[in-house]
Short mmCIF file of C-alpha atoms in Angstrom, two decimals:
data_model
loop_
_atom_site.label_atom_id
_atom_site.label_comp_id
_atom_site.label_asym_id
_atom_site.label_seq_id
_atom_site.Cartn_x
_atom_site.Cartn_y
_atom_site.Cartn_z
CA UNK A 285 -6.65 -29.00 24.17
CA UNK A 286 -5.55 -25.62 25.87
CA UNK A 287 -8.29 -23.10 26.26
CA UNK A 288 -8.51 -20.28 23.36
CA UNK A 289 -10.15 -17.27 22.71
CA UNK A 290 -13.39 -17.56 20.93
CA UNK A 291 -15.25 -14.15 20.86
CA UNK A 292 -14.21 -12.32 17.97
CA UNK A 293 -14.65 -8.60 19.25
CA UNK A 294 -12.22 -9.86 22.24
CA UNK A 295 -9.91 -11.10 19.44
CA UNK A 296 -9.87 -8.17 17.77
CA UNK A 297 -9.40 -5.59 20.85
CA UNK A 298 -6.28 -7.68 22.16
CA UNK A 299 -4.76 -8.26 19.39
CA UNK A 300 -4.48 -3.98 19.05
CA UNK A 301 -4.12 -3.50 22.29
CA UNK A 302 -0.87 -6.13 21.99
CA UNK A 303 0.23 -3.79 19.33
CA UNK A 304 -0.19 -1.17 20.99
CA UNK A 305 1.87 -1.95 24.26
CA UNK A 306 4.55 -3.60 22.38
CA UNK A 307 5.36 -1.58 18.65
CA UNK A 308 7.49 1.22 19.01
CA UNK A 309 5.29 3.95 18.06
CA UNK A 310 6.03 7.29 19.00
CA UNK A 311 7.08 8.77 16.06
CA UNK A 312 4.07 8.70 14.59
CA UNK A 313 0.89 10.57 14.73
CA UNK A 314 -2.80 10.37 13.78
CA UNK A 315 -3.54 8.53 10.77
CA UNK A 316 0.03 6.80 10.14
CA UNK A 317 0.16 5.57 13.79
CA UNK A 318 -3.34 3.70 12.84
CA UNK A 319 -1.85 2.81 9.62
CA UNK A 320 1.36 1.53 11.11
CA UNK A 321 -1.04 -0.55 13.71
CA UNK A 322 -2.63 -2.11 11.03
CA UNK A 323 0.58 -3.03 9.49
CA UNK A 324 1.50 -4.64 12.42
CA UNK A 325 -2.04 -6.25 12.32
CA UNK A 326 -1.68 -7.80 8.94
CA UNK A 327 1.79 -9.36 9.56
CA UNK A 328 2.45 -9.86 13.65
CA UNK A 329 5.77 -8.08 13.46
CA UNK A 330 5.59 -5.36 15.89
CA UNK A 331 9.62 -4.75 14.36
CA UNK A 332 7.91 -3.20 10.56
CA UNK A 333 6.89 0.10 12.60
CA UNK A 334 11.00 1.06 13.05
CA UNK A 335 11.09 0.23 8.80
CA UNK A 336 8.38 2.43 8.03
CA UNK A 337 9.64 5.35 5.45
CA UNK A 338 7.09 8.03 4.47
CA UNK A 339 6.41 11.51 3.63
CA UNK A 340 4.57 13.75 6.44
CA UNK A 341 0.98 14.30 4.69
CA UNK A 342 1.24 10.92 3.05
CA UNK A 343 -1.76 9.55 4.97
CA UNK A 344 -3.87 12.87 4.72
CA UNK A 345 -2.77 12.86 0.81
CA UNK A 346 -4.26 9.35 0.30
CA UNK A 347 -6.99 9.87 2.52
CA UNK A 348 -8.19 12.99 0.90
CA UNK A 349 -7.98 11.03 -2.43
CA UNK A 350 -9.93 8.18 -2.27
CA UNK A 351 -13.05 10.59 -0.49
CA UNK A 352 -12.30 12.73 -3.72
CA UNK A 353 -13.25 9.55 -5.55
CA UNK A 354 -9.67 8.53 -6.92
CA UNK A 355 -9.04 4.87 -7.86
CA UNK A 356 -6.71 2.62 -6.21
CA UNK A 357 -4.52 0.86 -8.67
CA UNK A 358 -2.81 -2.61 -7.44
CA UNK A 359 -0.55 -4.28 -9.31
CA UNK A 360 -1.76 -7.98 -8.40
CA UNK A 361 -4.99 -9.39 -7.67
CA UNK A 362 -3.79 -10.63 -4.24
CA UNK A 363 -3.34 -6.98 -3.33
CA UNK A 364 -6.88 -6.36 -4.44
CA UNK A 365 -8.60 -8.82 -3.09
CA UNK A 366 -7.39 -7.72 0.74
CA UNK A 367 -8.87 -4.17 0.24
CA UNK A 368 -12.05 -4.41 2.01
CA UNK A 369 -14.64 -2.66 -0.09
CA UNK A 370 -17.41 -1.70 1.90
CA UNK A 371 -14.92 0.49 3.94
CA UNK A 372 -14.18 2.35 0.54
CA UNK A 373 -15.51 6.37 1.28
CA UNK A 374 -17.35 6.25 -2.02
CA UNK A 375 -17.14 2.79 -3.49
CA UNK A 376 -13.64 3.28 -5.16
CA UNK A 377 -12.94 1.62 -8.32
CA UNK A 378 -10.06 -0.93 -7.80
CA UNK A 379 -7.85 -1.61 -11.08
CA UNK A 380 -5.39 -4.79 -11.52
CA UNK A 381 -3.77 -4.99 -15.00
CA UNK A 382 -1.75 -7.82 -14.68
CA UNK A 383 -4.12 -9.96 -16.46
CA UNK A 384 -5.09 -8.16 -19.52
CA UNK A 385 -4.55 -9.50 -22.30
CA UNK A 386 -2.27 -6.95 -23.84
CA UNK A 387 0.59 -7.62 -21.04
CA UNK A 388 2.49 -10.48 -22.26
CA UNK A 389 3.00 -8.65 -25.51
CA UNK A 390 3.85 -5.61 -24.13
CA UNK A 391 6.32 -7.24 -21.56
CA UNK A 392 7.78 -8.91 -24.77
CA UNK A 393 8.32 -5.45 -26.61
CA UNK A 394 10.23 -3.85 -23.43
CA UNK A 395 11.96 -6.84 -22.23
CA UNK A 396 10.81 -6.81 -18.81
CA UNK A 397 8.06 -8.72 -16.53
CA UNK A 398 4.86 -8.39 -16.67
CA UNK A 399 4.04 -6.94 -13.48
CA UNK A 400 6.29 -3.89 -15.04
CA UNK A 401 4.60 -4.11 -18.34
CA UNK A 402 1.07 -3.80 -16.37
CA UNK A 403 2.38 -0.38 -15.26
CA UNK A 404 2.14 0.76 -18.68
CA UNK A 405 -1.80 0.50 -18.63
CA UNK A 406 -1.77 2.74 -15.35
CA UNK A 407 -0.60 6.13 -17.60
CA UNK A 408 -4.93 7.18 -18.03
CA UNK A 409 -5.72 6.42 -14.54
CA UNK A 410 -2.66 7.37 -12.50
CA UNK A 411 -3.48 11.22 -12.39
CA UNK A 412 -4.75 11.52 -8.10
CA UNK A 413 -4.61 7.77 -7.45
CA UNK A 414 -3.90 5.88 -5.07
CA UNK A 415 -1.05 3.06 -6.13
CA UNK A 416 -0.81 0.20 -3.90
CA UNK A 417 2.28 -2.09 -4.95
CA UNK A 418 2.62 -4.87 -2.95
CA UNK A 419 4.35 -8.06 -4.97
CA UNK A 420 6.76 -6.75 -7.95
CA UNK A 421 9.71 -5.22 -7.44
CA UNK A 422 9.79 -4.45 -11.21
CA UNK A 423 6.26 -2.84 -10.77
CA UNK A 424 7.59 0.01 -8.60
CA UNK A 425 10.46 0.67 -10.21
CA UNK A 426 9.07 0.86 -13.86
CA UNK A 427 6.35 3.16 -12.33
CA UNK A 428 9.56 5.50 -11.19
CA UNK A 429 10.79 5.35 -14.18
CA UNK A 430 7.97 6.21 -16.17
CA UNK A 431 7.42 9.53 -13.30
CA UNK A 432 10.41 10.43 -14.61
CA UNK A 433 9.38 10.81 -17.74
CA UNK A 434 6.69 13.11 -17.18
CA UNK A 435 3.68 10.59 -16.45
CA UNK A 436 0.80 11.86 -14.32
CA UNK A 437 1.43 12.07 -10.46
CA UNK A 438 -0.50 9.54 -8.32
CA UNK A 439 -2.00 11.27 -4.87
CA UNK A 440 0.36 8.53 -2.80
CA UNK A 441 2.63 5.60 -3.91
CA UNK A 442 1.88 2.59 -1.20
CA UNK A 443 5.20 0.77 -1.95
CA UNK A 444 5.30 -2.72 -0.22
CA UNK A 445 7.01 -5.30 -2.67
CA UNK A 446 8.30 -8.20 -1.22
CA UNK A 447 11.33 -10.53 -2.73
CA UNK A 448 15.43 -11.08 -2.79
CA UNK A 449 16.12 -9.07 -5.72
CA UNK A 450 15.00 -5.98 -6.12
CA UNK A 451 12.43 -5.00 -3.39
CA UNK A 452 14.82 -3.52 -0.95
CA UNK A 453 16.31 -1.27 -3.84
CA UNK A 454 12.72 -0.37 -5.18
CA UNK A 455 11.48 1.14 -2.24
CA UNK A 456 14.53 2.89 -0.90
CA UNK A 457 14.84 4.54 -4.75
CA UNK A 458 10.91 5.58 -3.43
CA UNK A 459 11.83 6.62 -0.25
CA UNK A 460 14.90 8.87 -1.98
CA UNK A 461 12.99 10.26 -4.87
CA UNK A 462 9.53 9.96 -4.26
CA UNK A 463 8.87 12.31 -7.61
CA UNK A 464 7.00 15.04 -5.64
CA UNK A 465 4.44 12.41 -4.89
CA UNK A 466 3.14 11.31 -0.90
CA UNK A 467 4.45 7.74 -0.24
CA UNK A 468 4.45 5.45 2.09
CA UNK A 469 7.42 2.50 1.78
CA UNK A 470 8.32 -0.34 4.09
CA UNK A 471 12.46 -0.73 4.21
CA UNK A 472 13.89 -4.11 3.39
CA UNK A 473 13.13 -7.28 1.78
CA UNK A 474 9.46 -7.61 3.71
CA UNK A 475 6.13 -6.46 2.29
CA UNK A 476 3.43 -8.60 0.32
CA UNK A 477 0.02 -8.15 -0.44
CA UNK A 478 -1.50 -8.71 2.52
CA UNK A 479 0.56 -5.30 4.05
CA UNK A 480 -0.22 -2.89 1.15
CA UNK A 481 -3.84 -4.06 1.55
CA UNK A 482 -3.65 -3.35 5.49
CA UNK A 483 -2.29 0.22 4.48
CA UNK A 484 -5.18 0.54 2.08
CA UNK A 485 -7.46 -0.32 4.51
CA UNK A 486 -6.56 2.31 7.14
CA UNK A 487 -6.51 5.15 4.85
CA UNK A 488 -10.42 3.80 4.12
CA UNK A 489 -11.16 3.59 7.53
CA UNK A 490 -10.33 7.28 8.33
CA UNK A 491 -9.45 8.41 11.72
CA UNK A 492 -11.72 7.48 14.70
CA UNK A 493 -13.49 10.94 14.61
CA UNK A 494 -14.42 11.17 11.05
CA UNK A 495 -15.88 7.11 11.42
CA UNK A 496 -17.53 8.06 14.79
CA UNK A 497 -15.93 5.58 16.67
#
């Protein structure tokens, strides 16, 4: 048996530091380099940083939310379940929809999935949130859609759906329009869960000097 790191804190410092000295990361400052680090974290491809999209105060935007309090809306449990809670500034409500019981009706009545159908149970919460999409295609574009009819803004749009069809076209219609919201998108057919919770996670962990770290 080879010989393996076993002390966690060691863990954790080299796998940043391997981030650091090997993800291209000099377009990016402050809070989105630490959010693009923990990115990298989540899925060990150092590549994601060069298919980062995202507006310039996107980080400060969803920073400044959830201290104001805002919710963060998922739009699976998987995404929710990554956010690690006891970073949350002031205990943030989380809010999944995919399982109420009113979605398979109302996917029915539109004629779409589910996970767009959920959107539809966002509209009294969405005002200053923070949206973190990271499975359904169909989930970010339906929230687009309904922005463009005059919904209320979220604070930032965390798009990260994963897939074949459709995720690649959902978040570069983000990255093109974001509907004068802050968003952060990752290009391509890569994202999941486990990435839009790692973004989540870094706007809840701040910046080193507000954390004291």
């Amino acid at each position: 048996m080879r010989e393996y790191e076993k002390d966690p804190g060691a863990i954790y410092r080299q796998s940043f530091a391997t981030v650091r000295a090997e993800a291209r990361l000099e377009r990016f400052s402050g809070g989105m380099e630490a959010l693009a680090i923990r990115l990298i974290h989540a899925c060990g491809m150092v590549e994601v940083a060069d298919r980062l999209a995202f507006s310039p105060d996107a980080f400060a935007a969803g920073r400044a939310a959830l201290m104001a309090g805002a919710p963060l809306i998922c739009d699976c449990e998987m995404a929710a379940a990554g956010i690690i809670r006891r970073n949350l500034p002031v205990a943030n409500e989380v809010l999944v929809t995919l399982n109420d019981a009113r979605v398979p009706a109302l996917a029915a009545s539109l004629g779409t999935t589910r996970s767009a159908a959920a959107v539809e149970l966002w509209r009294e919460r969405l005002q200053g949130a923070v949206v973190a999409i990271g499975n359904a295609p169909t989930a970010l574009f339906h929230l687009l859609e309904r922005l463009d009819q005059g919904w209320p803004k979220p604070a930032l749009i965390l798009g990260f759906p994963v897939g074949f069809v459709g995720a690649a076209e959902s978040k570069a219609e983000l990255a093109h329009d974001p509907r004068g919201c802050d968003f952060v998108a990752l290009r391509g057919r890569r994202g999941g869960s486990a990435m839009v919770s790692a973004a989540v996670n870094a706007l809840a962990a701040g910046l080193p000097e507000e954390v004291g770290t």
